[in-house]
Amino acid sequence: MTAAPHAYPAAAPGPAGSRGNVLELEAVTKIYPSSPPVTALRGVSVTVAAGELVAVLGPSGSGKSTLLHLMGTLDRPSAGTVRVTGLDVAALADKDLAGLRATSIGFVFQQYFLAEHQTVLDNVADGLLYAGTGLAERRRRALDALTLVGLAARPDARPTQLSGGQRQRVAIARALAGHPAIVLADEPTGNLDSATGQEVLALLSELNAYGVTIVIITHDRGIADRLPRRIEMLDGRIVTDTARTPSTPPPDDQVAERLARFPWPAQGRTP
């Protein structure tokens, strides 16, 4: 007998048709206990609305990685409030927090974190295990996500048979397969050559053009300058939060066709 999936808390409702906030941090501080204690974040407040494409820029030690961990509910703040899809992280038990992370947040890491002994399809499908999704549905969503990133022809390949850029596309597909409210990408081009990195960045921009909310953590000002909004950090504080008119061209017809077949219930819209 198969156990019923855990009922994860629902996102807080918002006004119909509104551009709701996916992520909210209010006066967030993070202190790591040591001798002496290390204050990684100092009263940070930031809001990310559905459909935004945001760069968080800063040098090593600026607090951007700590900010990513709190945005992704991988850690809890020492003070302040973190809300994901309207839910206060502090009010959730560990089990419910894990459920929120599994269903509402997609992660893309610099190191890919793909299982080399598994196929590309299974790597993507396994990202849905903790969401309580059945096997057939996991594999269907995984194939949809691989199609979305242009790898529909390689579901049976192993990660070792792929280029670095293709591996990162698999990682992006894994992040997208659960239809998350937000995707957090930590230095997604850091292990790639410049040309391949630009291709991955273009893919993320194309996905955003159809409503996928994405935050990219980077130390590369060239990447940050290409994105519509740049949040710059230094010494645990936000020193700049700039919104500009994006210069990224609209998605091509092939990308538009792939996205049109891919539902985004967490976003409250269908591309």
mmCIF file of C-alpha atoms in Angstrom:
data_model
loop_
_atom_site.group_PDB
_atom_site.id
_atom_site.type_symbol
_atom_site.label_atom_id
_atom_site.label_comp_id
_atom_site.label_asym_id
_atom_site.label_seq_id
_atom_site.Cartn_x
_atom_site.Cartn_y
_atom_site.Cartn_z
ATOM 1 C CA MET A 1 0.000 0.000 0.000
ATOM 2 C CA THR A 2 1.306 3.424 -0.918
ATOM 3 C CA ALA A 3 1.184 6.028 1.818
ATOM 4 C CA ALA A 4 -0.661 9.227 1.091
ATOM 5 C CA PRO A 5 1.669 12.107 0.343
ATOM 6 C CA HIS A 6 2.242 14.633 3.114
ATOM 7 C CA ALA A 7 -0.087 17.639 2.883
ATOM 8 C CA TYR A 8 2.310 20.537 2.636
ATOM 9 C CA PRO A 9 1.129 24.013 3.647
ATOM 10 C CA ALA A 10 -0.484 25.979 0.847
ATOM 11 C CA ALA A 11 0.886 29.294 -0.317
ATOM 12 C CA ALA A 12 -0.850 32.314 1.075
ATOM 13 C CA PRO A 13 -3.478 33.546 -1.388
ATOM 14 C CA GLY A 14 -3.157 36.912 -3.050
ATOM 15 C CA PRO A 15 -5.495 39.114 -5.050
ATOM 16 C CA ALA A 16 -6.592 37.532 -8.307
ATOM 17 C CA GLY A 17 -4.419 38.603 -11.188
ATOM 18 C CA SER A 18 -1.973 40.479 -8.948
ATOM 19 C CA ARG A 19 1.795 40.374 -9.237
ATOM 20 C CA GLY A 20 2.353 38.775 -5.827
ATOM 21 C CA ASN A 21 5.551 38.583 -3.842
ATOM 22 C CA VAL A 22 7.228 35.189 -4.010
ATOM 23 C CA LEU A 23 9.975 36.027 -1.528
ATOM 24 C CA GLU A 24 10.139 38.556 1.321
ATOM 25 C CA LEU A 25 12.936 39.202 3.805
ATOM 26 C CA GLU A 26 12.392 41.824 6.490
ATOM 27 C CA ALA A 27 15.254 43.098 8.699
ATOM 28 C CA VAL A 28 17.023 39.737 8.474
ATOM 29 C CA THR A 29 20.197 39.184 10.475
ATOM 30 C CA LYS A 30 22.300 36.019 10.525
ATOM 31 C CA ILE A 31 24.944 35.457 13.190
ATOM 32 C CA TYR A 32 27.089 32.330 13.200
ATOM 33 C CA PRO A 33 28.250 31.296 16.676
ATOM 34 C CA SER A 34 32.020 31.235 17.009
ATOM 35 C CA SER A 35 34.727 33.025 18.952
ATOM 36 C CA PRO A 36 34.045 35.807 18.185
ATOM 37 C CA PRO A 37 30.556 35.438 16.582
ATOM 38 C CA VAL A 38 30.402 36.185 12.845
ATOM 39 C CA THR A 39 27.602 38.421 11.584
ATOM 40 C CA ALA A 40 27.009 37.404 7.964
ATOM 41 C CA LEU A 41 23.846 39.469 7.347
ATOM 42 C CA ARG A 42 22.945 42.753 9.007
ATOM 43 C CA GLY A 43 19.291 43.793 8.850
ATOM 44 C CA VAL A 44 18.696 42.855 5.213
ATOM 45 C CA SER A 45 15.287 43.585 3.689
ATOM 46 C CA VAL A 46 14.429 42.533 0.144
ATOM 47 C CA THR A 47 11.329 41.513 -1.802
ATOM 48 C CA VAL A 48 11.157 39.485 -5.017
ATOM 49 C CA ALA A 49 7.916 39.620 -6.993
ATOM 50 C CA ALA A 50 6.601 36.847 -9.205
ATOM 51 C CA GLY A 51 8.170 37.011 -12.667
ATOM 52 C CA GLU A 52 11.305 38.915 -11.682
ATOM 53 C CA LEU A 53 14.862 38.126 -12.818
ATOM 54 C CA VAL A 54 17.292 39.326 -10.151
ATOM 55 C CA ALA A 55 21.058 39.261 -9.721
ATOM 56 C CA VAL A 56 22.562 39.259 -6.232
ATOM 57 C CA LEU A 57 26.098 40.541 -6.711
ATOM 58 C CA GLY A 58 28.978 40.696 -4.272
ATOM 59 C CA PRO A 59 32.550 39.629 -3.545
ATOM 60 C CA SER A 60 33.485 36.694 -1.336
ATOM 61 C CA GLY A 61 32.414 37.395 2.227
ATOM 62 C CA SER A 62 29.720 39.900 1.254
ATOM 63 C CA GLY A 63 26.888 37.730 2.587
ATOM 64 C CA LYS A 64 25.375 36.700 -0.743
ATOM 65 C CA SER A 65 25.740 32.948 -0.080
ATOM 66 C CA THR A 66 24.166 33.330 3.369
ATOM 67 C CA LEU A 67 21.345 35.280 1.744
ATOM 68 C CA LEU A 68 20.839 32.410 -0.732
ATOM 69 C CA HIS A 69 20.642 29.891 2.123
ATOM 70 C CA LEU A 70 17.965 31.950 3.875
ATOM 71 C CA MET A 71 16.027 32.591 0.652
ATOM 72 C CA GLY A 72 16.065 28.848 0.001
ATOM 73 C CA THR A 73 15.094 27.944 3.590
ATOM 74 C CA LEU A 74 18.324 25.957 3.896
ATOM 75 C CA ASP A 75 19.002 27.940 7.086
ATOM 76 C CA ARG A 76 16.972 30.089 9.450
ATOM 77 C CA PRO A 77 17.708 33.719 10.346
ATOM 78 C CA SER A 78 18.977 34.796 13.768
ATOM 79 C CA ALA A 79 16.517 37.695 13.646
ATOM 80 C CA GLY A 80 13.977 39.088 11.198
ATOM 81 C CA THR A 81 11.363 37.471 8.973
ATOM 82 C CA VAL A 82 11.617 35.301 5.846
ATOM 83 C CA ARG A 83 8.468 34.544 3.849
ATOM 84 C CA VAL A 84 8.270 32.234 0.838
ATOM 85 C CA THR A 85 5.006 32.404 -1.144
ATOM 86 C CA GLY A 86 3.573 34.320 1.817
ATOM 87 C CA LEU A 87 4.465 31.671 4.403
ATOM 88 C CA ASP A 88 6.543 32.727 7.404
ATOM 89 C CA VAL A 89 9.452 30.284 7.586
ATOM 90 C CA ALA A 90 9.728 30.706 11.373
ATOM 91 C CA ALA A 91 6.170 29.434 11.828
ATOM 92 C CA LEU A 92 6.833 26.137 10.034
ATOM 93 C CA ALA A 93 7.969 22.894 11.607
ATOM 94 C CA ASP A 94 11.012 21.269 10.016
ATOM 95 C CA LYS A 95 8.823 18.770 8.122
ATOM 96 C CA ASP A 96 6.611 21.512 6.718
ATOM 97 C CA LEU A 97 9.648 23.624 5.861
ATOM 98 C CA ALA A 98 11.138 20.713 3.915
ATOM 99 C CA GLY A 99 7.819 20.369 2.096
ATOM 100 C CA LEU A 100 7.761 24.062 1.199
ATOM 101 C CA ARG A 101 11.318 23.814 -0.110
ATOM 102 C CA ALA A 102 10.475 20.715 -2.171
ATOM 103 C CA THR A 103 7.387 22.203 -3.786
ATOM 104 C CA SER A 104 8.111 25.935 -4.100
ATOM 105 C CA ILE A 105 11.870 26.392 -4.591
ATOM 106 C CA GLY A 106 14.125 25.137 -7.377
ATOM 107 C CA PHE A 107 17.902 25.160 -6.932
ATOM 108 C CA VAL A 108 20.669 25.368 -9.533
ATOM 109 C CA PHE A 109 24.236 25.026 -8.256
ATOM 110 C CA GLN A 110 27.614 25.751 -9.785
ATOM 111 C CA GLN A 111 28.748 22.127 -9.265
ATOM 112 C CA TYR A 112 25.592 20.618 -10.923
ATOM 113 C CA PHE A 113 25.250 17.864 -8.232
ATOM 114 C CA LEU A 114 24.163 15.199 -10.714
ATOM 115 C CA ALA A 115 24.365 11.474 -9.895
ATOM 116 C CA GLU A 116 26.795 10.067 -12.470
ATOM 117 C CA HIS A 117 25.417 6.519 -12.242
ATOM 118 C CA GLN A 118 21.896 7.649 -13.161
ATOM 119 C CA THR A 119 20.432 8.724 -16.463
ATOM 120 C CA VAL A 120 19.667 12.340 -17.207
ATOM 121 C CA LEU A 121 15.938 11.583 -16.949
ATOM 122 C CA ASP A 122 16.299 9.980 -13.521
ATOM 123 C CA ASN A 123 18.467 12.828 -12.255
ATOM 124 C CA VAL A 124 15.687 15.264 -13.092
ATOM 125 C CA ALA A 125 12.870 12.996 -11.884
ATOM 126 C CA ASP A 126 14.558 12.353 -8.534
ATOM 127 C CA GLY A 127 14.324 16.060 -7.800
ATOM 128 C CA LEU A 128 10.591 15.461 -7.249
ATOM 129 C CA LEU A 129 10.970 12.637 -4.712
ATOM 130 C CA TYR A 130 10.565 14.849 -1.656
ATOM 131 C CA ALA A 131 7.445 16.472 -3.105
ATOM 132 C CA GLY A 132 5.623 13.140 -2.848
ATOM 133 C CA THR A 133 5.116 12.846 -6.608
ATOM 134 C CA GLY A 134 4.484 9.349 -8.025
ATOM 135 C CA LEU A 135 7.037 7.698 -10.318
ATOM 136 C CA ALA A 136 5.074 8.008 -13.574
ATOM 137 C CA GLU A 137 4.323 11.674 -12.930
ATOM 138 C CA ARG A 138 7.952 12.350 -11.916
ATOM 139 C CA ARG A 139 9.214 10.918 -15.169
ATOM 140 C CA ARG A 140 6.612 12.794 -17.230
ATOM 141 C CA ARG A 141 7.496 16.099 -15.628
ATOM 142 C CA ALA A 142 11.194 15.334 -15.985
ATOM 143 C CA LEU A 143 10.844 14.746 -19.726
ATOM 144 C CA ASP A 144 8.818 17.955 -20.070
ATOM 145 C CA ALA A 145 11.564 19.867 -18.262
ATOM 146 C CA LEU A 146 14.308 18.315 -20.401
ATOM 147 C CA THR A 147 12.345 19.309 -23.487
ATOM 148 C CA LEU A 148 12.119 22.821 -22.121
ATOM 149 C CA VAL A 149 15.914 23.143 -21.868
ATOM 150 C CA GLY A 150 16.566 21.499 -25.235
ATOM 151 C CA LEU A 151 17.660 18.037 -24.059
ATOM 152 C CA ALA A 152 14.636 15.936 -25.000
ATOM 153 C CA ALA A 153 16.873 13.771 -27.208
ATOM 154 C CA ARG A 154 19.231 12.800 -24.336
ATOM 155 C CA PRO A 155 17.048 11.342 -21.537
ATOM 156 C CA ASP A 156 19.057 8.090 -21.373
ATOM 157 C CA ALA A 157 22.488 9.715 -21.384
ATOM 158 C CA ARG A 158 24.691 9.720 -18.292
ATOM 159 C CA PRO A 159 26.065 13.020 -16.971
ATOM 160 C CA THR A 160 29.587 11.879 -17.871
ATOM 161 C CA GLN A 161 28.511 11.798 -21.539
ATOM 162 C CA LEU A 162 27.467 15.450 -21.503
ATOM 163 C CA SER A 163 29.348 18.709 -21.821
ATOM 164 C CA GLY A 164 29.474 21.155 -18.929
ATOM 165 C CA GLY A 165 26.794 23.310 -20.504
ATOM 166 C CA GLN A 166 24.536 20.303 -21.029
ATOM 167 C CA ARG A 167 25.024 19.215 -17.412
ATOM 168 C CA GLN A 168 23.960 22.644 -16.228
ATOM 169 C CA ARG A 169 20.897 22.431 -18.471
ATOM 170 C CA VAL A 170 20.025 19.143 -16.739
ATOM 171 C CA ALA A 171 20.401 20.899 -13.390
ATOM 172 C CA ILE A 172 18.098 23.687 -14.595
ATOM 173 C CA ALA A 173 15.575 21.089 -15.793
ATOM 174 C CA ARG A 174 15.661 19.450 -12.352
ATOM 175 C CA ALA A 175 14.978 22.836 -10.748
ATOM 176 C CA LEU A 176 12.032 23.460 -13.097
ATOM 177 C CA ALA A 177 10.411 20.024 -12.969
ATOM 178 C CA GLY A 178 8.441 20.758 -9.808
ATOM 179 C CA HIS A 179 6.998 23.993 -11.241
ATOM 180 C CA PRO A 180 8.506 26.036 -8.388
ATOM 181 C CA ALA A 181 7.455 29.523 -7.359
ATOM 182 C CA ILE A 182 11.102 30.624 -7.567
ATOM 183 C CA VAL A 183 14.413 29.300 -8.908
ATOM 184 C CA LEU A 184 17.615 30.163 -7.006
ATOM 185 C CA ALA A 185 20.761 29.812 -9.123
ATOM 186 C CA ASP A 186 24.092 29.905 -7.276
ATOM 187 C CA GLU A 187 26.913 30.904 -9.657
ATOM 188 C CA PRO A 188 25.269 28.877 -12.472
ATOM 189 C CA THR A 189 27.983 29.794 -15.013
ATOM 190 C CA GLY A 190 30.936 29.512 -12.638
ATOM 191 C CA ASN A 191 32.195 26.145 -13.965
ATOM 192 C CA LEU A 192 31.640 26.970 -17.636
ATOM 193 C CA ASP A 193 33.700 28.682 -20.311
ATOM 194 C CA SER A 194 32.528 32.139 -21.274
ATOM 195 C CA ALA A 195 30.634 31.105 -24.429
ATOM 196 C CA THR A 196 28.784 28.248 -22.711
ATOM 197 C CA GLY A 197 28.110 30.470 -19.711
ATOM 198 C CA GLN A 198 26.451 33.018 -21.975
ATOM 199 C CA GLU A 199 24.249 30.267 -23.436
ATOM 200 C CA VAL A 200 23.120 29.188 -19.963
ATOM 201 C CA LEU A 201 22.462 32.792 -18.971
ATOM 202 C CA ALA A 202 20.451 33.275 -22.167
ATOM 203 C CA LEU A 203 18.373 30.194 -21.325
ATOM 204 C CA LEU A 204 17.599 31.550 -17.854
ATOM 205 C CA SER A 205 16.621 34.882 -19.397
ATOM 206 C CA GLU A 206 14.350 33.126 -21.898
ATOM 207 C CA LEU A 207 12.641 31.196 -19.106
ATOM 208 C CA ASN A 208 12.134 34.395 -17.156
ATOM 209 C CA ALA A 209 10.573 36.055 -20.196
ATOM 210 C CA TYR A 210 7.728 33.566 -19.810
ATOM 211 C CA GLY A 211 7.178 34.180 -16.110
ATOM 212 C CA VAL A 212 9.695 31.990 -14.271
ATOM 213 C CA THR A 213 10.938 33.874 -11.197
ATOM 214 C CA ILE A 214 14.728 33.585 -10.951
ATOM 215 C CA VAL A 215 17.378 34.892 -8.555
ATOM 216 C CA ILE A 216 20.995 34.476 -9.679
ATOM 217 C CA ILE A 217 23.802 34.701 -7.119
ATOM 218 C CA THR A 218 27.041 35.857 -8.749
ATOM 219 C CA HIS A 219 30.352 37.606 -8.207
ATOM 220 C CA ASP A 220 30.491 38.525 -11.913
ATOM 221 C CA ARG A 221 29.446 42.125 -12.562
ATOM 222 C CA GLY A 222 29.164 41.399 -16.287
ATOM 223 C CA ILE A 223 26.400 38.868 -15.564
ATOM 224 C CA ALA A 224 24.657 41.143 -13.079
ATOM 225 C CA ASP A 225 24.674 44.052 -15.512
ATOM 226 C CA ARG A 226 22.729 41.975 -18.066
ATOM 227 C CA LEU A 227 19.801 41.367 -15.732
ATOM 228 C CA PRO A 228 16.803 43.630 -15.158
ATOM 229 C CA ARG A 229 17.481 44.045 -11.417
ATOM 230 C CA ARG A 230 20.765 44.041 -9.525
ATOM 231 C CA ILE A 231 21.089 43.747 -5.744
ATOM 232 C CA GLU A 232 24.656 44.470 -4.655
ATOM 233 C CA MET A 233 25.949 43.317 -1.278
ATOM 234 C CA LEU A 234 28.944 44.264 0.842
ATOM 235 C CA ASP A 235 29.794 43.339 4.429
ATOM 236 C CA GLY A 236 26.429 41.697 5.045
ATOM 237 C CA ARG A 237 24.338 44.631 3.829
ATOM 238 C CA ILE A 238 22.554 45.580 0.619
ATOM 239 C CA VAL A 239 24.306 48.644 -0.759
ATOM 240 C CA THR A 240 22.507 48.884 -4.116
ATOM 241 C CA ASP A 241 19.163 47.634 -5.425
ATOM 242 C CA THR A 242 18.768 48.755 -9.008
ATOM 243 C CA ALA A 243 16.005 48.030 -11.519
ATOM 244 C CA ARG A 244 16.622 48.693 -15.204
ATOM 245 C CA THR A 245 14.936 48.026 -18.524
ATOM 246 C CA PRO A 246 16.176 44.585 -19.613
ATOM 247 C CA SER A 247 18.161 44.334 -22.823
ATOM 248 C CA THR A 248 17.646 40.581 -23.309
ATOM 249 C CA PRO A 249 15.876 39.808 -26.616
ATOM 250 C CA PRO A 250 12.558 37.961 -26.491
ATOM 251 C CA PRO A 251 12.597 34.147 -26.676
ATOM 252 C CA ASP A 252 12.800 32.569 -30.098
ATOM 253 C CA ASP A 253 9.888 30.589 -31.512
ATOM 254 C CA GLN A 254 11.337 27.226 -30.473
ATOM 255 C CA VAL A 255 11.682 28.259 -26.824
ATOM 256 C CA ALA A 256 8.214 29.824 -26.896
ATOM 257 C CA GLU A 257 6.740 26.585 -28.208
ATOM 258 C CA ARG A 258 8.440 24.518 -25.459
ATOM 259 C CA LEU A 259 7.288 26.901 -22.735
ATOM 260 C CA ALA A 260 3.731 26.990 -24.068
ATOM 261 C CA ARG A 261 3.452 23.260 -23.275
ATOM 262 C CA PHE A 262 4.838 23.636 -19.770
ATOM 263 C CA PRO A 263 2.398 24.666 -16.951
ATOM 264 C CA TRP A 264 3.429 26.955 -14.111
ATOM 265 C CA PRO A 265 0.722 26.605 -11.445
ATOM 266 C CA ALA A 266 2.946 28.077 -8.733
ATOM 267 C CA GLN A 267 3.274 31.228 -10.810
ATOM 268 C CA GLY A 268 -0.454 31.612 -11.219
ATOM 269 C CA ARG A 269 -0.109 31.769 -14.986
ATOM 270 C CA THR A 270 0.476 29.672 -18.070
ATOM 271 C CA PRO A 271 3.029 31.033 -20.572
#
